[in-house]
Short mmCIF file of C-alpha atoms and ligand atoms in Angstrom, two decimals:
data_model
loop_
_atom_site.label_atom_id
_atom_site.label_comp_id
_atom_site.label_asym_id
_atom_site.label_seq_id
_atom_site.Cartn_x
_atom_site.Cartn_y
_atom_site.Cartn_z
CA MET A 1 -8.58 36.84 -21.77
CA SER A 2 -11.74 35.22 -23.18
CA PRO A 3 -14.20 33.99 -20.56
CA PRO A 4 -14.94 30.25 -20.72
CA PRO A 5 -17.91 29.25 -22.87
CA PRO A 6 -21.03 28.54 -20.75
CA ASP A 7 -21.73 24.92 -19.86
CA VAL A 8 -24.13 22.83 -17.78
CA ASP A 9 -22.90 20.29 -15.24
CA THR A 10 -25.45 17.60 -16.11
CA ASP A 11 -25.53 15.32 -19.16
CA ASP A 12 -27.86 17.72 -20.95
CA CYS A 13 -27.40 19.84 -24.03
CA LEU A 14 -26.47 23.50 -23.75
CA PRO A 15 -29.50 25.83 -23.60
CA SER A 16 -27.80 28.06 -26.18
CA TYR A 17 -24.57 28.06 -28.13
CA ASN A 18 -22.38 30.86 -29.41
CA TYR A 19 -20.51 29.83 -32.57
CA LEU A 20 -16.76 30.51 -32.63
CA PHE A 21 -15.95 28.17 -35.52
CA CYS A 22 -17.71 28.13 -38.88
CA PRO A 23 -21.09 26.47 -38.08
CA ASP A 24 -20.81 23.97 -40.95
CA ILE A 25 -17.16 23.03 -40.43
CA LEU A 26 -18.15 19.35 -39.96
CA ARG A 27 -21.08 19.37 -42.40
CA GLU A 28 -22.18 15.84 -43.38
CA LYS A 29 -19.25 14.26 -41.52
CA VAL A 30 -19.87 11.20 -39.37
CA ALA A 31 -18.21 10.73 -35.98
CA PHE A 32 -18.07 7.50 -33.96
CA ILE A 33 -17.68 8.41 -30.28
CA THR A 34 -17.04 5.82 -27.57
CA GLY A 35 -18.21 7.04 -24.19
CA GLY A 36 -20.47 9.46 -26.07
CA GLY A 37 -23.45 8.99 -23.76
CA SER A 38 -22.06 10.98 -20.84
CA GLY A 39 -19.69 13.67 -19.66
CA ILE A 40 -17.01 14.87 -22.03
CA GLY A 41 -18.01 12.42 -24.79
CA PHE A 42 -21.61 13.67 -24.70
CA ARG A 43 -20.52 17.29 -25.05
CA ILE A 44 -18.16 16.40 -27.92
CA ALA A 45 -21.13 14.72 -29.64
CA GLU A 46 -23.27 17.82 -29.12
CA ILE A 47 -20.67 20.33 -30.33
CA PHE A 48 -19.87 18.19 -33.37
CA MET A 49 -23.59 17.91 -34.19
CA ARG A 50 -24.01 21.68 -33.81
CA HIS A 51 -21.32 21.96 -36.52
CA GLY A 52 -23.17 19.74 -39.00
CA CYS A 53 -21.84 16.31 -38.02
CA HIS A 54 -23.89 13.14 -37.58
CA VAL A 55 -22.72 10.92 -34.72
CA VAL A 56 -22.71 7.41 -33.39
CA ILE A 57 -22.47 7.30 -29.61
CA ALA A 58 -21.43 3.96 -28.14
CA SER A 59 -20.95 2.55 -24.65
CA ARG A 60 -21.94 -0.46 -22.54
CA SER A 61 -25.32 0.86 -21.44
CA GLN A 62 -27.86 0.96 -24.27
CA GLN A 63 -30.21 2.91 -21.99
CA ARG A 64 -27.60 5.61 -21.39
CA VAL A 65 -26.76 6.15 -25.08
CA SER A 66 -30.42 5.98 -26.16
CA ASP A 67 -31.42 8.65 -23.63
CA ALA A 68 -28.46 10.79 -24.69
CA ALA A 69 -29.29 10.40 -28.39
CA LYS A 70 -32.81 11.72 -27.85
CA LYS A 71 -31.46 14.86 -26.19
CA LEU A 72 -28.80 15.38 -28.85
CA ILE A 73 -31.22 14.99 -31.77
CA THR A 74 -33.73 17.38 -30.19
CA ALA A 75 -31.10 20.04 -29.51
CA THR A 76 -29.29 19.90 -32.85
CA GLY A 77 -31.55 18.36 -35.50
CA GLN A 78 -28.70 16.13 -36.64
CA GLN A 79 -28.75 12.33 -36.70
CA CYS A 80 -27.44 10.31 -33.75
CA LEU A 81 -27.25 6.52 -33.62
CA PRO A 82 -26.94 5.07 -30.08
CA LEU A 83 -25.20 1.68 -29.91
CA SER A 84 -24.11 -0.66 -27.16
CA LEU A 85 -20.56 -2.00 -27.12
CA ASP A 86 -17.83 -2.92 -24.68
CA VAL A 87 -14.47 -1.67 -25.92
CA ARG A 88 -12.88 -4.76 -24.33
CA GLN A 89 -14.88 -7.05 -26.62
CA PRO A 90 -13.82 -6.92 -30.28
CA GLN A 91 -16.97 -8.73 -31.43
CA SER A 92 -19.22 -6.09 -29.92
CA ILE A 93 -17.11 -3.36 -31.55
CA THR A 94 -17.30 -5.06 -34.94
CA ALA A 95 -21.08 -5.31 -34.67
CA ALA A 96 -21.38 -1.63 -33.70
CA VAL A 97 -19.09 -0.42 -36.49
CA ASP A 98 -21.03 -2.55 -38.99
CA ASN A 99 -24.26 -0.96 -37.76
CA ALA A 100 -22.77 2.52 -38.03
CA LEU A 101 -21.60 1.90 -41.60
CA LYS A 102 -24.97 0.43 -42.52
CA LYS A 103 -26.72 3.55 -41.24
CA PHE A 104 -24.35 6.27 -42.49
CA GLY A 105 -22.22 4.56 -45.18
CA LYS A 106 -19.04 6.06 -43.72
CA ILE A 107 -17.12 7.13 -40.63
CA ASP A 108 -14.91 10.24 -40.84
CA ILE A 109 -13.90 10.76 -37.22
CA LEU A 110 -13.26 8.33 -34.36
CA ILE A 111 -13.21 9.64 -30.78
CA ASN A 112 -11.86 7.11 -28.27
CA GLY A 113 -13.41 8.49 -25.09
CA ALA A 114 -14.44 5.36 -23.15
CA ALA A 115 -12.51 5.02 -19.90
CA GLY A 116 -12.68 3.82 -16.32
CA ASN A 117 -11.05 5.30 -13.25
CA PHE A 118 -11.10 5.48 -9.46
CA LEU A 119 -8.70 6.67 -6.78
CA CYS A 120 -6.58 3.86 -5.38
CA ALA A 121 -3.08 3.52 -3.99
CA ALA A 122 -0.92 1.02 -5.89
CA SER A 123 -0.39 -0.90 -2.66
CA ASN A 124 -4.16 -1.36 -2.22
CA MET A 125 -4.94 -2.18 -5.83
CA SER A 126 -5.84 -5.72 -6.86
CA PHE A 127 -4.26 -7.22 -9.97
CA ASN A 128 -7.68 -7.23 -11.58
CA ALA A 129 -8.36 -3.58 -10.74
CA TYR A 130 -5.18 -2.51 -12.53
CA LYS A 131 -5.88 -4.80 -15.47
CA THR A 132 -9.47 -3.58 -15.79
CA VAL A 133 -8.41 0.03 -16.35
CA ILE A 134 -5.67 -0.95 -18.79
CA ASP A 135 -8.19 -3.13 -20.64
CA ILE A 136 -10.76 -0.35 -20.98
CA ASP A 137 -8.51 2.64 -21.62
CA THR A 138 -5.54 1.22 -23.51
CA VAL A 139 -6.62 -2.07 -25.04
CA GLY A 140 -10.08 -0.62 -25.70
CA THR A 141 -8.60 2.32 -27.63
CA PHE A 142 -6.53 -0.07 -29.74
CA ASN A 143 -9.49 -2.41 -30.33
CA VAL A 144 -11.83 0.29 -31.58
CA SER A 145 -9.13 2.00 -33.67
CA LYS A 146 -8.24 -1.30 -35.33
CA VAL A 147 -11.82 -2.23 -36.17
CA VAL A 148 -12.58 1.21 -37.61
CA PHE A 149 -9.29 1.10 -39.55
CA GLU A 150 -9.99 -2.29 -41.08
CA LYS A 151 -13.61 -1.60 -41.88
CA TYR A 152 -13.30 1.93 -43.22
CA PHE A 153 -10.28 4.17 -42.53
CA ARG A 154 -7.71 1.95 -44.32
CA ASP A 155 -9.30 2.74 -47.69
CA HIS A 156 -10.89 6.12 -47.03
CA GLY A 157 -8.72 7.90 -44.47
CA GLY A 158 -10.04 9.55 -41.34
CA VAL A 159 -9.27 11.28 -38.07
CA ILE A 160 -8.70 9.59 -34.71
CA ILE A 161 -8.77 11.54 -31.44
CA ASN A 162 -7.78 9.67 -28.29
CA ILE A 163 -8.95 11.26 -25.05
CA THR A 164 -6.09 10.84 -22.60
CA ALA A 165 -5.01 12.72 -19.44
CA THR A 166 -2.03 14.49 -17.87
CA LEU A 167 -1.82 12.09 -14.90
CA ASP A 168 1.43 10.47 -15.98
CA TYR A 169 3.33 13.71 -16.62
CA ARG A 170 4.17 13.99 -12.91
CA GLY A 171 3.21 10.53 -11.67
CA GLN A 172 -0.08 11.60 -10.07
CA ALA A 173 -0.66 9.93 -6.66
CA LEU A 174 -3.34 7.20 -6.51
CA GLN A 175 -3.52 7.07 -10.30
CA VAL A 176 -0.92 4.48 -11.40
CA HIS A 177 -3.59 2.49 -13.27
CA ALA A 178 -5.14 5.38 -15.23
CA GLY A 179 -1.84 7.23 -15.62
CA THR A 180 -0.04 4.30 -17.18
CA ALA A 181 -3.10 3.44 -19.28
CA LYS A 182 -3.31 6.94 -20.73
CA ALA A 183 0.47 7.21 -21.21
CA ALA A 184 0.28 4.07 -23.31
CA VAL A 185 -2.52 5.61 -25.34
CA ASP A 186 -0.37 8.71 -25.97
CA ALA A 187 2.36 6.38 -27.23
CA MET A 188 -0.24 4.56 -29.36
CA THR A 189 -1.20 7.92 -30.86
CA ARG A 190 2.35 8.40 -32.15
CA HIS A 191 2.74 4.82 -33.37
CA LEU A 192 -0.54 4.85 -35.27
CA ALA A 193 0.12 8.34 -36.64
CA VAL A 194 3.35 6.98 -38.16
CA GLU A 195 1.88 3.73 -39.47
CA TRP A 196 -1.42 5.11 -40.74
CA GLY A 197 -0.39 8.52 -42.06
CA HIS A 198 0.06 6.82 -45.44
CA ASN A 199 -3.61 5.92 -45.33
CA ASN A 200 -4.51 9.59 -44.94
CA ILE A 201 -5.35 9.11 -41.27
CA ARG A 202 -4.44 11.72 -38.66
CA VAL A 203 -4.13 10.46 -35.07
CA ASN A 204 -3.90 12.81 -32.09
CA SER A 205 -4.45 12.76 -28.33
CA LEU A 206 -6.47 15.33 -26.44
CA ALA A 207 -5.56 15.46 -22.75
CA PRO A 208 -8.09 17.27 -20.54
CA GLY A 209 -7.31 18.64 -17.10
CA PRO A 210 -9.90 18.73 -14.30
CA ILE A 211 -13.26 19.22 -16.00
CA SER A 212 -16.43 20.28 -14.18
CA GLY A 213 -19.67 18.34 -14.46
CA THR A 214 -18.01 14.99 -15.16
CA GLU A 215 -17.88 11.56 -13.60
CA GLY A 216 -14.10 11.81 -13.70
CA MET A 217 -14.09 14.82 -11.40
CA ASN A 218 -16.78 13.27 -9.17
CA ARG A 219 -14.55 10.27 -8.67
CA LEU A 220 -11.21 12.01 -8.39
CA GLY A 221 -11.99 15.45 -7.04
CA SER A 222 -14.70 14.92 -4.46
CA HIS A 223 -12.49 12.78 -2.18
CA ASN A 224 -9.43 14.94 -2.59
CA PRO A 225 -9.23 17.66 0.07
CA ASN A 226 -6.41 19.33 -1.86
CA MET A 227 -8.32 19.61 -5.12
CA GLU A 228 -9.80 23.07 -4.65
CA ARG A 229 -6.48 24.52 -3.51
CA SER A 230 -4.69 22.81 -6.35
CA ILE A 231 -7.09 24.26 -8.90
CA LEU A 232 -6.87 27.77 -7.46
CA ALA A 233 -3.07 27.54 -7.56
CA SER A 234 -3.05 26.50 -11.23
CA PRO A 235 -2.22 29.06 -13.95
CA LEU A 236 -5.81 29.75 -15.02
CA GLN A 237 -7.12 29.22 -11.46
CA ARG A 238 -10.24 27.28 -12.43
CA MET A 239 -11.50 23.97 -13.71
CA GLY A 240 -12.20 23.57 -17.38
CA ASN A 241 -15.62 22.71 -18.71
CA LYS A 242 -16.84 20.09 -21.16
CA THR A 243 -17.42 22.59 -23.95
CA GLU A 244 -13.78 23.66 -23.78
CA ILE A 245 -12.72 20.05 -24.29
CA ALA A 246 -15.22 19.67 -27.12
CA HIS A 247 -13.74 22.76 -28.79
CA GLY A 248 -10.30 21.14 -28.66
CA ALA A 249 -11.74 18.02 -30.27
CA LEU A 250 -13.52 20.14 -32.88
CA TYR A 251 -10.23 21.77 -33.84
CA LEU A 252 -8.41 18.43 -34.11
CA ALA A 253 -11.23 16.88 -36.16
CA SER A 254 -11.55 19.84 -38.51
CA PRO A 255 -9.60 20.83 -41.63
CA LEU A 256 -7.92 23.52 -39.47
CA ALA A 257 -5.75 20.67 -38.13
CA SER A 258 -5.02 19.18 -41.57
CA TYR A 259 -1.23 19.04 -40.91
CA VAL A 260 -1.49 17.96 -37.26
CA THR A 261 -0.81 14.34 -36.40
CA GLY A 262 0.93 12.38 -33.66
CA THR A 263 0.57 15.17 -31.10
CA ILE A 264 -1.05 15.68 -27.71
CA LEU A 265 -3.28 18.71 -27.30
CA VAL A 266 -3.32 19.44 -23.56
CA VAL A 267 -6.44 21.37 -22.54
CA ASP A 268 -5.96 21.85 -18.82
CA GLY A 269 -5.40 25.55 -18.07
CA GLY A 270 -1.80 24.66 -17.23
CA HIS A 271 -2.99 22.56 -14.26
CA TRP A 272 -0.56 19.66 -14.55
CA MET A 273 2.47 21.91 -14.11
CA THR A 274 1.41 23.15 -10.68
CA SER A 275 -0.98 20.50 -9.35
CA ALA A 276 -0.53 19.31 -5.76
CA ASN A 277 0.75 15.74 -5.73
CA ASP A 278 1.59 14.91 -2.13
CA TYR A 279 1.14 11.16 -1.80
CA MET A 280 1.79 11.00 1.97
CA LYS A 281 -0.73 13.77 2.67
CA LEU A 282 -3.35 12.11 0.51
CA ILE A 283 -3.11 8.65 2.03
CA ARG A 284 -2.97 10.03 5.59
CA ASN A 285 -6.25 11.86 5.07
CA LYS A 286 -8.94 10.10 7.12
CA SER A 287 -11.61 10.76 4.51
CA PHE A 288 -9.94 8.21 2.25
CA PRO A 289 -11.49 4.77 2.57
CA SER A 290 -9.16 1.97 1.45
CA LYS A 291 -11.47 1.54 -1.52
CA LEU A 292 -13.08 4.63 -2.96
C1 HXC B 301 -10.23 -0.09 -6.04
C2 HXC B 301 -11.69 -1.06 -7.55
C3 HXC B 301 -12.55 0.06 -7.46
C4 HXC B 301 -12.17 1.12 -6.60
C5 HXC B 301 -13.43 -1.35 -8.86
N1 HXC B 301 -12.29 -1.89 -8.42
N2 HXC B 301 -13.62 -0.15 -8.29
N3 HXC B 301 -10.56 -1.14 -6.85
N4 HXC B 301 -11.00 1.01 -5.92
N5 HXC B 301 -12.93 2.18 -6.44
C6 HXC B 301 -11.77 -3.19 -8.77
C7 HXC B 301 -12.76 -4.30 -8.45
O1 HXC B 301 -12.71 -4.67 -7.07
C8 HXC B 301 -12.29 -5.41 -9.38
O2 HXC B 301 -11.14 -6.06 -8.87
C9 HXC B 301 -11.83 -4.64 -10.60
O3 HXC B 301 -11.58 -3.31 -10.19
C10 HXC B 301 -12.89 -4.63 -11.69
O4 HXC B 301 -14.08 -4.10 -11.13
P1 HXC B 301 -15.51 -4.30 -11.84
O5 HXC B 301 -16.50 -3.49 -11.09
O6 HXC B 301 -15.76 -5.76 -12.03
O7 HXC B 301 -15.19 -3.70 -13.29
P2 HXC B 301 -16.15 -3.18 -14.42
O8 HXC B 301 -17.58 -3.57 -14.16
O9 HXC B 301 -15.53 -3.59 -15.68
O10 HXC B 301 -16.09 -1.58 -14.24
C11 HXC B 301 -14.95 -0.82 -14.54
C12 HXC B 301 -14.70 0.27 -13.50
C13 HXC B 301 -15.98 1.08 -13.22
C14 HXC B 301 -13.58 1.16 -14.03
C15 HXC B 301 -14.22 -0.38 -12.22
O11 HXC B 301 -15.74 2.03 -12.21
C16 HXC B 301 -16.53 1.74 -14.46
O12 HXC B 301 -17.29 1.12 -15.21
N6 HXC B 301 -16.15 3.02 -14.74
C17 HXC B 301 -16.63 3.75 -15.94
C18 HXC B 301 -16.93 5.19 -15.60
C19 HXC B 301 -15.72 5.94 -15.13
O13 HXC B 301 -14.85 5.40 -14.42
N7 HXC B 301 -15.66 7.23 -15.48
C20 HXC B 301 -14.57 8.10 -15.11
C21 HXC B 301 -13.60 8.22 -16.22
S1 HXC B 301 -12.62 9.58 -15.74
P3 HXC B 301 -11.23 -7.47 -8.07
O14 HXC B 301 -9.80 -7.79 -7.73
O15 HXC B 301 -12.08 -7.23 -6.86
O16 HXC B 301 -11.84 -8.46 -9.03
C22 HXC B 301 -11.10 9.45 -16.05
C23 HXC B 301 -10.43 10.71 -15.55
C24 HXC B 301 -8.99 10.80 -15.72
O17 HXC B 301 -10.64 8.53 -16.64
C25 HXC B 301 -8.35 12.06 -15.15
C26 HXC B 301 -9.15 13.02 -14.33
C27 HXC B 301 -8.40 14.27 -13.88
P1 NAP B 302 -17.62 9.39 -18.03
O1 NAP B 302 -18.82 10.25 -18.25
O2 NAP B 302 -17.71 8.33 -17.01
O3 NAP B 302 -17.17 8.79 -19.43
C1 NAP B 302 -16.69 7.49 -19.60
C2 NAP B 302 -17.57 6.79 -20.60
O4 NAP B 302 -16.97 5.56 -20.97
C3 NAP B 302 -18.98 6.49 -20.09
O5 NAP B 302 -19.90 7.01 -21.03
C4 NAP B 302 -19.05 4.96 -20.07
O6 NAP B 302 -20.36 4.54 -20.45
C5 NAP B 302 -17.98 4.59 -21.11
N1 NAP B 302 -17.34 3.30 -20.84
C6 NAP B 302 -16.72 2.90 -19.71
N2 NAP B 302 -16.27 1.66 -19.83
C7 NAP B 302 -16.61 1.26 -21.09
C8 NAP B 302 -16.41 0.06 -21.82
N3 NAP B 302 -15.79 -0.99 -21.28
N4 NAP B 302 -16.86 -0.01 -23.09
C9 NAP B 302 -17.53 1.05 -23.65
N5 NAP B 302 -17.74 2.20 -23.00
C10 NAP B 302 -17.28 2.30 -21.74
O7 NAP B 302 -16.36 10.29 -17.62
P2 NAP B 302 -15.69 11.65 -18.12
O8 NAP B 302 -15.11 12.24 -16.90
O9 NAP B 302 -16.58 12.43 -18.98
O10 NAP B 302 -14.46 11.08 -18.99
C11 NAP B 302 -14.47 11.05 -20.41
C12 NAP B 302 -13.06 10.88 -20.94
O11 NAP B 302 -12.26 12.01 -20.55
C13 NAP B 302 -12.33 9.67 -20.42
O12 NAP B 302 -11.48 9.15 -21.43
C14 NAP B 302 -11.49 10.21 -19.29
O13 NAP B 302 -10.37 9.42 -18.99
C15 NAP B 302 -11.10 11.56 -19.89
N6 NAP B 302 -10.67 12.55 -18.89
C16 NAP B 302 -11.59 13.11 -18.07
C17 NAP B 302 -11.20 14.09 -17.19
C18 NAP B 302 -12.18 14.76 -16.28
O14 NAP B 302 -11.85 15.72 -15.58
N7 NAP B 302 -13.41 14.34 -16.25
C19 NAP B 302 -9.85 14.46 -17.14
C20 NAP B 302 -8.93 13.85 -17.98
C21 NAP B 302 -9.36 12.90 -18.87
P3 NAP B 302 -20.98 3.11 -19.99
O15 NAP B 302 -20.92 3.07 -18.51
O16 NAP B 302 -22.37 3.14 -20.56
O17 NAP B 302 -20.14 2.06 -20.64
#
């Protein structure tokens, strides 16, 4: 079995990179990546740039995306435009997409990676906490997809990759907000694939498992005493890394996936099938504050 590609746990570029795909497979393409300033989105930006792509990375914090863009440009020599937007605010999305089109003249690939999450039992969750995650993950994915569709993809085609999760497959404890949000995005993937296939747009989901060096794992894994055991009991017995997720995105964005639409690519080492999911054990654990 191939060893995992090397990665670094911080939001920094890889010190070196071993090409598995053709190095110019995304040559002169332009990708618009929400959540591209950190974690999985940052690594997708880097791997795409290493394959010839220019990118726009967009999230709420201008500081975060500007710092990330400097690192990405230095490491890859490609162009990276850092923009601030809130995926819950259509006006800010419209302004960012206009800026991206002004700079690059096109968008070929949209990665919907922006998301919010925390561990919380449904019984402890406020109405607003649930709504906030649905607004960012689900409504945000629709908002950005719609703006990019209207402004560019409708007439030129394109590829959309929605970053989802496996949480809903088994009803993961303490994750009703994120699980239902991502399940809705997987449904959105299929609906948009059907409606927009005629416009030469492919729409797919990419569902990561537990990924090292990410805010998601910091938030979900560090308070979960069962996490290590659950990972060791999973088929590949380890966490994934950000480069492995970026390679999945690279495949879906590339011409290798030219006949692939409306699907979910699960990149989780088989974790969801065996993951521990004992709600009573989790909530009884004293290390869980009511609000994490
Ligand atoms: C319970 C919480 C909470 C927590 C916030 N809330 N944090 N409830 N537990 N830990 C509640 C608040 O009290 C409030 O409700 C409501 O949620 C909105 O909170 P705000 O702070 O006002 O929201 P906002 O500023 O919009 O921030 C959104 C956020 C925040 C999701 C709450 O954490 C964020 O910006 N996250 C982005 C980064 C992130 O989460 N990355 C991880 C993605 S990983 P009230 O009722 O008080 O008004 C991921 C992994 C999936 O998705 C799978 C992994 C295996
Ligand atoms: P992350 O670094 O926290 O990524 C989330 C990004 O979303 C941040 O860059 C954040 O930047 C941005 N964001 C949050 N709210 C936003 C908003 N309202 N508008 C615009 N941008 C917003 O976490 P990650 O762990 O790498 O997660 C990346 C993606 O992978 C997410 O979709 C997540 O659900 C998914 N995922 C992760 C894992 C994992 O193990 N880590 C597993 C399954 C799925 P700002 O704060 O600057 O806005």
